[in-house]
Coordinates of C-alpha atoms (C1' of nucleotides) and ligand atoms in Angstrom, one line a residue:
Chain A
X242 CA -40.7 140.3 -116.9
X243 CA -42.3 142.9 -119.4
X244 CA -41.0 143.6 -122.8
X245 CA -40.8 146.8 -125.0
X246 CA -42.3 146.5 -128.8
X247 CA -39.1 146.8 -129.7
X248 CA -37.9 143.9 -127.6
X249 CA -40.6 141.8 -128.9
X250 CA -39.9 142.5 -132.6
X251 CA -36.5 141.3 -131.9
X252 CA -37.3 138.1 -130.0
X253 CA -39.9 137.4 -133.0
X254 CA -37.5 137.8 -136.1
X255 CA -34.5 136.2 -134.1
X256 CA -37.0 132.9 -133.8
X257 CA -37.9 133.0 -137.4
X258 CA -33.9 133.6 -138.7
X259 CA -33.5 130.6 -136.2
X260 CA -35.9 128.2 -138.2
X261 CA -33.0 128.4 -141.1
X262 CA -29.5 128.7 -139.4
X263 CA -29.8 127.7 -135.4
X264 CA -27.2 131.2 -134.8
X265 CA -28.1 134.1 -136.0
X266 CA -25.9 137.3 -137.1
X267 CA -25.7 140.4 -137.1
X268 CA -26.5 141.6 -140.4
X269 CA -29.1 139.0 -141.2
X270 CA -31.1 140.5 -137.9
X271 CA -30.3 144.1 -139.7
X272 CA -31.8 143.1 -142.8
X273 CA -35.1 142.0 -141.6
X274 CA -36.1 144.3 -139.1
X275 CA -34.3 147.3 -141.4
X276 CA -32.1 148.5 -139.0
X277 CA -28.6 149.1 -138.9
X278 CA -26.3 146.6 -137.6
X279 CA -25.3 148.9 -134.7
X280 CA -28.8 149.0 -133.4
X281 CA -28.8 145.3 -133.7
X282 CA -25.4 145.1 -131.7
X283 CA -27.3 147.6 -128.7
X284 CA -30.4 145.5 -128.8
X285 CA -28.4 142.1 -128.1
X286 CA -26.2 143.3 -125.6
X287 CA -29.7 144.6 -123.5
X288 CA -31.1 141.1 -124.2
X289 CA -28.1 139.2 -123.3
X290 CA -28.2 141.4 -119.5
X291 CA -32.0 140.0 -119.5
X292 CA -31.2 136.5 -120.3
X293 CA -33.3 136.2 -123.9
X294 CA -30.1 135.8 -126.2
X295 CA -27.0 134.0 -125.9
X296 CA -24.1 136.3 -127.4
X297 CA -21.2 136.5 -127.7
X298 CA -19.2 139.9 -129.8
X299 CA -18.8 138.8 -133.2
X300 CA -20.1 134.9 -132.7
X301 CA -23.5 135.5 -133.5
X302 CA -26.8 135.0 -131.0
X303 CA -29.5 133.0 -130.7
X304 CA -32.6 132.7 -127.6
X305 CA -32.2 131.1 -124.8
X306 CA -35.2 128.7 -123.4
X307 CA -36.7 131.6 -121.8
X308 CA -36.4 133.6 -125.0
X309 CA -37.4 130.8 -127.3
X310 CA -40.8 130.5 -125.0
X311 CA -41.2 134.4 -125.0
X312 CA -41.0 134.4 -128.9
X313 CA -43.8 131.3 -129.5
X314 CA -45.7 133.6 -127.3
X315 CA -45.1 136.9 -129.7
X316 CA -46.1 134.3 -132.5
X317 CA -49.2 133.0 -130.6
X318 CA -50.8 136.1 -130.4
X319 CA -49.6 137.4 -133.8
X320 CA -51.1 134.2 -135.9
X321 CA -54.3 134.4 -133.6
X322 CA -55.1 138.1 -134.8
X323 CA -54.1 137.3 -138.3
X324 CA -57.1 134.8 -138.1
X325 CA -59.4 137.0 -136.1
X326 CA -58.7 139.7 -139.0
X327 CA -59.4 137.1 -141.9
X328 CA -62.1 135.0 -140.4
X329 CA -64.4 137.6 -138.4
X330 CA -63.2 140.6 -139.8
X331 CA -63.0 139.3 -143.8
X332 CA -59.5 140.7 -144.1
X333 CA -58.4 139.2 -147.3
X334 CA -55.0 137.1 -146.1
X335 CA -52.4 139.5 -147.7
X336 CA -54.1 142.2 -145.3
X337 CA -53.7 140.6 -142.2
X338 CA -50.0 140.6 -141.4
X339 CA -49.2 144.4 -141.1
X340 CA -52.3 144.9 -138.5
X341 CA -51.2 141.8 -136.6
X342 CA -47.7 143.3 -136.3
X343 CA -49.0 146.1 -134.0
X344 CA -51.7 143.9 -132.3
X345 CA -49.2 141.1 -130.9
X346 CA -47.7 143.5 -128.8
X347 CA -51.0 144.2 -126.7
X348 CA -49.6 141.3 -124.0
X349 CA -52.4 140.3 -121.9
X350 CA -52.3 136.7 -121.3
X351 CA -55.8 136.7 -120.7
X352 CA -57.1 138.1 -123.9
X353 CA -55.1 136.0 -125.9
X354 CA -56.7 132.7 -123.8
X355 CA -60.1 134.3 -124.3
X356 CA -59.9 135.4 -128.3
X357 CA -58.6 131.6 -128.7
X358 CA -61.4 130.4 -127.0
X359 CA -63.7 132.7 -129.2
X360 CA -62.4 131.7 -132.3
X361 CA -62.2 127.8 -131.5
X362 CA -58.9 127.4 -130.9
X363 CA -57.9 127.4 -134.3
X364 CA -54.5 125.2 -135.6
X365 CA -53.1 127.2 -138.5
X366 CA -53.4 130.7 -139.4
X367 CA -54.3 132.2 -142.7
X368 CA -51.2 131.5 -144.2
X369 CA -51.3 128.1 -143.1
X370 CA -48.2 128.3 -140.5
X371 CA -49.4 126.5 -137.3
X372 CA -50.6 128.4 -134.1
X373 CA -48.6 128.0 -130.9
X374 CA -51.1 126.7 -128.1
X375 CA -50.9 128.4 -124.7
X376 CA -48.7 126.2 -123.1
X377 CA -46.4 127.2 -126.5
X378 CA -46.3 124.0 -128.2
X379 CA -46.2 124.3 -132.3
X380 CA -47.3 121.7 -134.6
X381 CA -44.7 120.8 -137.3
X382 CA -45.4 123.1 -140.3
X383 CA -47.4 121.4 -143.2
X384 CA -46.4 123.5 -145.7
X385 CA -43.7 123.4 -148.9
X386 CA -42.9 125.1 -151.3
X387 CA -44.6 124.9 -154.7
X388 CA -41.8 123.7 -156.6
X389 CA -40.9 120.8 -154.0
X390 CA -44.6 119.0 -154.4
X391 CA -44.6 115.5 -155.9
X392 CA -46.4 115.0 -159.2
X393 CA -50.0 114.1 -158.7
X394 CA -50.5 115.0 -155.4
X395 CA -53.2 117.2 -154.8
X396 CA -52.1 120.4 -152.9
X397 CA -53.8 123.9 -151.5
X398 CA -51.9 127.2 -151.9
X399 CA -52.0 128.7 -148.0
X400 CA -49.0 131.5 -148.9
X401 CA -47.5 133.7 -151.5
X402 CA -44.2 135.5 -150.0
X403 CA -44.3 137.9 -153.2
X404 CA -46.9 140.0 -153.1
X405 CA -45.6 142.7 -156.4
X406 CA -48.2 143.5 -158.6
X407 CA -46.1 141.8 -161.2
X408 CA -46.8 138.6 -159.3
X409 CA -50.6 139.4 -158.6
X410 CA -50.8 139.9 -161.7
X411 CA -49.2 136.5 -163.1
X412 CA -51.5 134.7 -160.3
X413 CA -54.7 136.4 -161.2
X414 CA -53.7 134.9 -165.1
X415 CA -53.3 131.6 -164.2
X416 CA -56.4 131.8 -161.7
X417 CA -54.5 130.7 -158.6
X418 CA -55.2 132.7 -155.1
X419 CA -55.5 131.3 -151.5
X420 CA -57.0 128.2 -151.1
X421 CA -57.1 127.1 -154.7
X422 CA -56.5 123.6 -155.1
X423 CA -54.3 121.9 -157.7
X424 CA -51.9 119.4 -159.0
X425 CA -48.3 119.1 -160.4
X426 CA -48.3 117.2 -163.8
X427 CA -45.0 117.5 -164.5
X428 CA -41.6 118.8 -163.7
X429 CA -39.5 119.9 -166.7
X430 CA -35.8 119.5 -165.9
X431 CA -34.3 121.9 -168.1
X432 CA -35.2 124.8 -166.8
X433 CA -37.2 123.2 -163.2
X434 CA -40.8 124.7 -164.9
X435 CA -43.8 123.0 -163.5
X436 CA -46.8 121.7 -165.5
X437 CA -50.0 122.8 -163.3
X438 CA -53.6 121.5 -163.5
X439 CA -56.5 123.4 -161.4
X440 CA -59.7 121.0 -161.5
X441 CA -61.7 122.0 -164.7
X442 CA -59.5 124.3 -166.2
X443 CA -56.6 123.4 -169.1
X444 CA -53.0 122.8 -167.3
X445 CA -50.7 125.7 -167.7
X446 CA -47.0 126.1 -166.9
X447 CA -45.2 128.5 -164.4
X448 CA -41.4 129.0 -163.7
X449 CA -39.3 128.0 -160.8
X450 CA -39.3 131.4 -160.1
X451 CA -42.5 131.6 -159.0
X452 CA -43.1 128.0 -157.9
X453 CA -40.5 129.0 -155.5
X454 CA -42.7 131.9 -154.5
X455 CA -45.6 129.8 -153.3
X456 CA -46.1 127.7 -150.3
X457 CA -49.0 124.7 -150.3
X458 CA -50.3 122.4 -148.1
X459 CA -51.5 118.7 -148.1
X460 CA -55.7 118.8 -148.6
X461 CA -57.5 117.6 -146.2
Chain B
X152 CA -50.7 163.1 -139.6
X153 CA -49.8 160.1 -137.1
X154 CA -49.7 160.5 -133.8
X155 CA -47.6 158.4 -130.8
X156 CA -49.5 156.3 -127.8
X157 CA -48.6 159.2 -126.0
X158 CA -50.0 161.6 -127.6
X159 CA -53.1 159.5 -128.0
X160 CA -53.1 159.3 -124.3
X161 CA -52.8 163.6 -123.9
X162 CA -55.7 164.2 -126.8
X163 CA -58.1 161.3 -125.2
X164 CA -57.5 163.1 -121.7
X165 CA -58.2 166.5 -122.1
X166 CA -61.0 165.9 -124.5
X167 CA -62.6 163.7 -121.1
X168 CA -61.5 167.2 -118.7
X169 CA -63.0 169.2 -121.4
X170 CA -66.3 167.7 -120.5
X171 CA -65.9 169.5 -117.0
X172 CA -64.5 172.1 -117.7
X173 CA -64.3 173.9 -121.2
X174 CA -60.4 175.2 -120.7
X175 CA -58.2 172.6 -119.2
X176 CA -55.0 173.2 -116.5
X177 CA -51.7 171.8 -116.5
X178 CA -52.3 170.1 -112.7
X179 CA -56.2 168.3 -113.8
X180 CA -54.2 166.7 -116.9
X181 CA -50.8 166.0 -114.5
X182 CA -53.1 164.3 -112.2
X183 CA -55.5 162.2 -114.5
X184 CA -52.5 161.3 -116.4
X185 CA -50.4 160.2 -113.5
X186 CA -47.8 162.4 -114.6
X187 CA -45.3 165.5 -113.5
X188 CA -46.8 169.1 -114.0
X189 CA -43.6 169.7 -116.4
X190 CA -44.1 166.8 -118.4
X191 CA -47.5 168.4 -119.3
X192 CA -45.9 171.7 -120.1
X193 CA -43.2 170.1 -122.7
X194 CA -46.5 167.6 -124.4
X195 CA -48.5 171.0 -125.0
X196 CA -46.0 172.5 -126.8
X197 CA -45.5 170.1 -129.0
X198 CA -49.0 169.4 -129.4
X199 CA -49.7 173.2 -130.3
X200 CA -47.2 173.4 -132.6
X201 CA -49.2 170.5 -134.3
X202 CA -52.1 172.8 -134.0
X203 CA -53.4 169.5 -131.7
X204 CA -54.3 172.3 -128.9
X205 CA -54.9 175.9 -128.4
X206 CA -52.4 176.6 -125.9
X207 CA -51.3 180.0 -124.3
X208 CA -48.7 179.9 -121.0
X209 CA -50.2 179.8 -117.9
X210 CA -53.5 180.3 -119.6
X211 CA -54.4 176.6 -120.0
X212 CA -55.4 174.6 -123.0
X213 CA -58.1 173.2 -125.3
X214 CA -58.6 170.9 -128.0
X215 CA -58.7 172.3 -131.4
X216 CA -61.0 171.3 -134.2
X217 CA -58.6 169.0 -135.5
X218 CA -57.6 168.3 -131.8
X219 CA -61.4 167.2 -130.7
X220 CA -61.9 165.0 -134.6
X221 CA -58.7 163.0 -133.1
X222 CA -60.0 162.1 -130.2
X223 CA -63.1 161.2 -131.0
X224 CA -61.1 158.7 -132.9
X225 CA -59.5 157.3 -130.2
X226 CA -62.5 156.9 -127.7
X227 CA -64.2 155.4 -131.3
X228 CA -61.7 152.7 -131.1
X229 CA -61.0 152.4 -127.1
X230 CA -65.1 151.8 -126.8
X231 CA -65.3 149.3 -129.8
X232 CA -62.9 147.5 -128.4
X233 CA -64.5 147.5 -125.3
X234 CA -67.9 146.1 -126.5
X235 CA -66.0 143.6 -128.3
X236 CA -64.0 142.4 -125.2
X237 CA -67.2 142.1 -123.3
X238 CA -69.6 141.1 -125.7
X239 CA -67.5 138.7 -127.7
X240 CA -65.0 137.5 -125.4
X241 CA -67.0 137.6 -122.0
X242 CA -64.7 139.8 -120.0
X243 CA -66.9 141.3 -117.2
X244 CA -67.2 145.4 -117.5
X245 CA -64.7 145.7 -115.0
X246 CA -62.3 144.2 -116.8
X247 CA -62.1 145.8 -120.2
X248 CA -61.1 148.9 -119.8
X249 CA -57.2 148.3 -119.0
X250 CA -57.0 146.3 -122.0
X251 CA -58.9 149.2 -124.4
X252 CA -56.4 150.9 -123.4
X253 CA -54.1 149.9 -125.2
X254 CA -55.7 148.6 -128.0
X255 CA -57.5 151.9 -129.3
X256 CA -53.5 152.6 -130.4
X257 CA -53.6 150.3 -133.3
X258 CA -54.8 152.5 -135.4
X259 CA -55.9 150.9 -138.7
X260 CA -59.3 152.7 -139.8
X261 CA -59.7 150.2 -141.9
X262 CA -59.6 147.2 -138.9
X263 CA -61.7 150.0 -136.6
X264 CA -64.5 149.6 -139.2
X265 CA -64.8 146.4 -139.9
X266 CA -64.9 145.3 -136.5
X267 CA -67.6 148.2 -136.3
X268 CA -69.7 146.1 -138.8
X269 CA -68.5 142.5 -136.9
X270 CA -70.0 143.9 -133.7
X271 CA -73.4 145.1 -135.3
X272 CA -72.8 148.8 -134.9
X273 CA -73.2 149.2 -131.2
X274 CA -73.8 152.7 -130.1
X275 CA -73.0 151.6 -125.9
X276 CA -69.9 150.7 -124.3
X277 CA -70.3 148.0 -121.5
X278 CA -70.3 151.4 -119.4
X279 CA -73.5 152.8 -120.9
X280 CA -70.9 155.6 -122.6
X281 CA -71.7 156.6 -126.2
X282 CA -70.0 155.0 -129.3
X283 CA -68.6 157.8 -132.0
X284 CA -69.5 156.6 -135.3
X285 CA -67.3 156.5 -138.2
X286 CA -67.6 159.7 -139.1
X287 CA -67.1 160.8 -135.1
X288 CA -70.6 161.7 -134.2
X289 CA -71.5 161.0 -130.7
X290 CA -74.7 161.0 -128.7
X291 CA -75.2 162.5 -125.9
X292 CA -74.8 160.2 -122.4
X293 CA -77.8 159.3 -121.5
X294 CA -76.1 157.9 -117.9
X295 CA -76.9 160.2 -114.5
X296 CA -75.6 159.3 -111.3
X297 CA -78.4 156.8 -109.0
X298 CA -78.2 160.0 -106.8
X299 CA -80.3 162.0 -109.4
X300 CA -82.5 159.7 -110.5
X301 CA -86.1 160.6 -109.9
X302 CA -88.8 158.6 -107.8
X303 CA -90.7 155.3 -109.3
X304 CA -88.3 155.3 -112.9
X305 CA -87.5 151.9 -113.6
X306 CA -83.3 152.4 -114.8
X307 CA -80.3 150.2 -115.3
X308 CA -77.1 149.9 -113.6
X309 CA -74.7 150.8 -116.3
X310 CA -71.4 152.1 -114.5
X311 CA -69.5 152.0 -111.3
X312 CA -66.8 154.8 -110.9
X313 CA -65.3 153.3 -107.3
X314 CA -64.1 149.2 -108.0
X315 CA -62.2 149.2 -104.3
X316 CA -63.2 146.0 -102.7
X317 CA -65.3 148.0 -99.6
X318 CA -67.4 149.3 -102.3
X319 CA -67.8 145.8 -103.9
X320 CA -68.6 144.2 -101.0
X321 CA -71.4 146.8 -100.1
X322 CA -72.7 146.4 -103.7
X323 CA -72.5 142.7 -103.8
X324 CA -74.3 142.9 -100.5
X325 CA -77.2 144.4 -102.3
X326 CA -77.3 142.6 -105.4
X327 CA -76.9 145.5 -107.6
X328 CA -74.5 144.8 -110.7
X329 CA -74.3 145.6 -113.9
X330 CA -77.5 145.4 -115.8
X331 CA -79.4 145.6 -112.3
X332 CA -83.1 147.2 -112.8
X333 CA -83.8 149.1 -109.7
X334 CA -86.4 152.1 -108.6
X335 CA -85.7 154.8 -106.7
X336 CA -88.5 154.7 -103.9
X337 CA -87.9 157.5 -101.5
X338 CA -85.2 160.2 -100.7
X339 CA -84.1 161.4 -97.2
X340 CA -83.5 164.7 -96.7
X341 CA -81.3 164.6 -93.8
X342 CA -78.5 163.0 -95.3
X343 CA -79.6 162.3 -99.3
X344 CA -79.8 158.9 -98.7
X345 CA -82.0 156.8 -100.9
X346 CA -84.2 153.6 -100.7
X347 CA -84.0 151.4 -103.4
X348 CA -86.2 148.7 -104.3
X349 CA -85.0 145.7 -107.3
X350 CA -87.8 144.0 -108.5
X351 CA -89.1 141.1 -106.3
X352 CA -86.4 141.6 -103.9
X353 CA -86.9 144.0 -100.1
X354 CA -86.4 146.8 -100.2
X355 CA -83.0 148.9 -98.8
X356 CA -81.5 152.1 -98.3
X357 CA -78.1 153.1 -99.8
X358 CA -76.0 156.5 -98.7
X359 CA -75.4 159.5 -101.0
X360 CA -71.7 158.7 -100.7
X361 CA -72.6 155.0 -102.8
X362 CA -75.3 156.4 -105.3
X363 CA -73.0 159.3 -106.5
X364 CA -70.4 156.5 -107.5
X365 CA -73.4 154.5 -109.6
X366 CA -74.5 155.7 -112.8
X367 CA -77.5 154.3 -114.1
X368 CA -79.8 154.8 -117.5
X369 CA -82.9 154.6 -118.2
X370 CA -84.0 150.9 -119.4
X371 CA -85.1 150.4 -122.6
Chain C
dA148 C1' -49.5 197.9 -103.1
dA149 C1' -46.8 194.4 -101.2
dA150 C1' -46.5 189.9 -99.7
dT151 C1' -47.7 185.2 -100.0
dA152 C1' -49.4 181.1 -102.1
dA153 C1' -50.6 178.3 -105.8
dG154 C1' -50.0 176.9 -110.3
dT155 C1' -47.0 176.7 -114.2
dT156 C1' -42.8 176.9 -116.9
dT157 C1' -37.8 176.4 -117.7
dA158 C1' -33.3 174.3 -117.2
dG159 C1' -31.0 170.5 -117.1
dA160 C1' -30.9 165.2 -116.8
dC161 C1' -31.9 160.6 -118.1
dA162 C1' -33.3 156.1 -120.5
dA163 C1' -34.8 153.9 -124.7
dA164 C1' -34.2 153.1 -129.3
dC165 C1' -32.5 154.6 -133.0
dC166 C1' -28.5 156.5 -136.2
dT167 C1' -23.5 157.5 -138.7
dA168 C1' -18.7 157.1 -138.9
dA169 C1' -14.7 155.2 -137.2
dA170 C1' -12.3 151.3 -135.1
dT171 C1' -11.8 146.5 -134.4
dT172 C1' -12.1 141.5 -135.2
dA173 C1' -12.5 137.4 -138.0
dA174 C1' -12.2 135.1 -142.2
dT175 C1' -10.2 134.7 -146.6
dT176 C1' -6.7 135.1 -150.0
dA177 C1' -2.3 135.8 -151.8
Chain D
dT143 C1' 2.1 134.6 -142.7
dA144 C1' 0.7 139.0 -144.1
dA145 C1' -2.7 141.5 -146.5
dT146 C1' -7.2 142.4 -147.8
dT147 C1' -12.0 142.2 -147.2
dA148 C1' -16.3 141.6 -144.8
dA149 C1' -18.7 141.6 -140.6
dT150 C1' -19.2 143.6 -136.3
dT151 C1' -18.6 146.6 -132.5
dT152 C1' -17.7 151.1 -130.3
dA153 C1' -18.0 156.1 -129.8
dG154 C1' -20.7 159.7 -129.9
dG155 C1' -25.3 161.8 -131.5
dT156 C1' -30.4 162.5 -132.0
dT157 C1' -35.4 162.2 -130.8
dT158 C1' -39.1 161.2 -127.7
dG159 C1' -41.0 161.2 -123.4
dT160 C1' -40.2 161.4 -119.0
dC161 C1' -38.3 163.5 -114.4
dT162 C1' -36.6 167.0 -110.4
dA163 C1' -35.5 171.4 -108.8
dA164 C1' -35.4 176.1 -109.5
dA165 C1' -37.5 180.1 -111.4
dC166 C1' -41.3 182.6 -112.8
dT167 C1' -46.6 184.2 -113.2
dT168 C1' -50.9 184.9 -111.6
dA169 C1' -54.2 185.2 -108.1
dT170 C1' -55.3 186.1 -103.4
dT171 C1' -54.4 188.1 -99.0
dT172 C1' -53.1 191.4 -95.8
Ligands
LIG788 MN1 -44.6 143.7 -134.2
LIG789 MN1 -49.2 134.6 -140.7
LIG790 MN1 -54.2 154.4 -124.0
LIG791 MN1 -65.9 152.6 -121.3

DNA sequence: AAATAAGTTTAGACAAACCTAAATTAATTA
DNA sequence: TAATTAATTTAGGTTTGTCTAAACTTATTT
């Protein structure tokens, strides 16, 4: 079967609200895709006819096999874009994501083989989140949150899910951007403030708040 | 402004009839488009009143200024992506287009640039057909159909308008492909037909019929 | 100058994907 | 258990892009 845009934006955010809470609702579908619960209530009832969602009126969905396969598929081509645009193209990673939104929806299975191929089949995209292969199989995601990384272990920042200028402009302070590699000295309990250290540079502290804010990954 | 797929589709359309023909009609654009004579009707209006089209009932149509800038956008991006496809992903000539077409939609100057610069600047499509720049200056085609070529000029295969499998078989047949250097050796009055000659191969004689439908260039 | 034919437009429908406002259901609280 | 509240669905619209069938224009013939 073929799929509208539409269709595929839904499949896509329905997998991702999945990761947290295995059925989805109404509202929570709403809020990320900014639409209005009614919309959301249409859509599911046209994906339930095509066997993508289990639903049932006021219990909440969530993808069936098929659906769950169709979405790792939307994801597949979506992460291998964002890493065309950063790797070949020198889109800086926060650029990436908004270009890859409309170019996951161009559905040729065979370009998507053939740009893997070109690119080496790569495992993680620029934010770090693993690549489905084409048979749809996912590698576990490596990453965690800043604020969840044991002391002394030495970690790479792959995502920042707040991209406000107020937040640039606390990362450009502290010197931290995509890729930078550092360590957690210490945790303060009191308020959950984290002691930093970037490799020749004097440790520095930063709130929960944005610890929360950024996602690392074991080095390699 | 922004303008929808379909839209896209119209402008790219009739800037390709305009070629032909300065002043476009309802029925050319229905048929290229594979669409109803009154779905034309309804696009035009909308498109004059976005000052897209010069547009007078029954009078046909034309691109406007603004009109003809916008499409030279969109063959910009459907021919970039092209060259990428066949260059960079090694899909063979016939097979790019379809997917072009839907990628010139994804409209980010920004990504239509920098792949630009990723690809080297081409100023060819796999067809032999001119690259706008960024600025939407084009060259003139330097393609003519085999059936005009003159006597004893070396020139390159560059473009097949018929893909139906008789026609591939007669070409296959004959070795010629894309990228083929041939010579025109002798032209028969009585029916147009031409001989042909490819470097260290016999030589053979094709019908008028086949060398309209191959377009060729002169070899560099 | 009529009549005819060809090309084009209009009128009216329809599906997809949205929306707002009202009604309904489920969950929670008194 | 009966209200109250929050979440969800339904009813009814709108916009975009398409279509068919009927009406209309323009060009071409008698
Ligand atoms: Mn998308
Ligand atoms: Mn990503
Ligand atoms: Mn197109
Ligand atoms: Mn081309």
């Amino acid at each position: 079967m073929n799929f509208s845009t539409s269709e595929e934006n839904y499949m896509k955010a329905i997998f991702h609200l999945q990761q947290e809470n295995s059925t989805v609702t109404t509202n929570r579908l709403a809020a990320l895709l900014n639409a209005r619960p009614a919309s959301i209530t249409d859509m599911m009832k046209k994906l339930k006819t095509k066997k993508i969602v289990h639903y049932r009126p006021y219990r909440g969905f969530r993808l069936t096999t098929e659906g769950n396969k169709i979405a790792l598929g939307i994801i597949r081509r979506h992460r291998l874009w964002e890493y065309f645009l950063s790797e070949k193209l020198k889109f800086t990673w926060d650029e990436v994501h908004d270009i890859a939104e409309d170019l996951e929806h161009v559905s040729s299975k065979k370009l998507i083989d053939k740009l893997d191929a070109f690119l080496g089949y790569p495992r993680f995209d620029p934010h770090g989140d693993p690549i489905p292969d084409h048979q749809g199989k996912i590698e576990k995601n490596r990453q965690l949150a800043l604020s969840e990384v044991p002391l002394n272990k030495t970690v790479i920042v792959c995502h920042v899910s707040d991209q406000s200028s107020p937040m640039l402009e606390l990362m450009k302070h502290n010197n931290i951007h995509m890729g930078t590699r550092l360590e957690v000295k210490k945790k303060f309990s009191f308020d959950q403030s984290l002691e930093i250290k970037i490799r020749q540079q004097a440790p520095f502290t930063v709130s929960n708040q944005v610890a929360k804010k950024i996602s690392v990954k074991y080095g390699t």
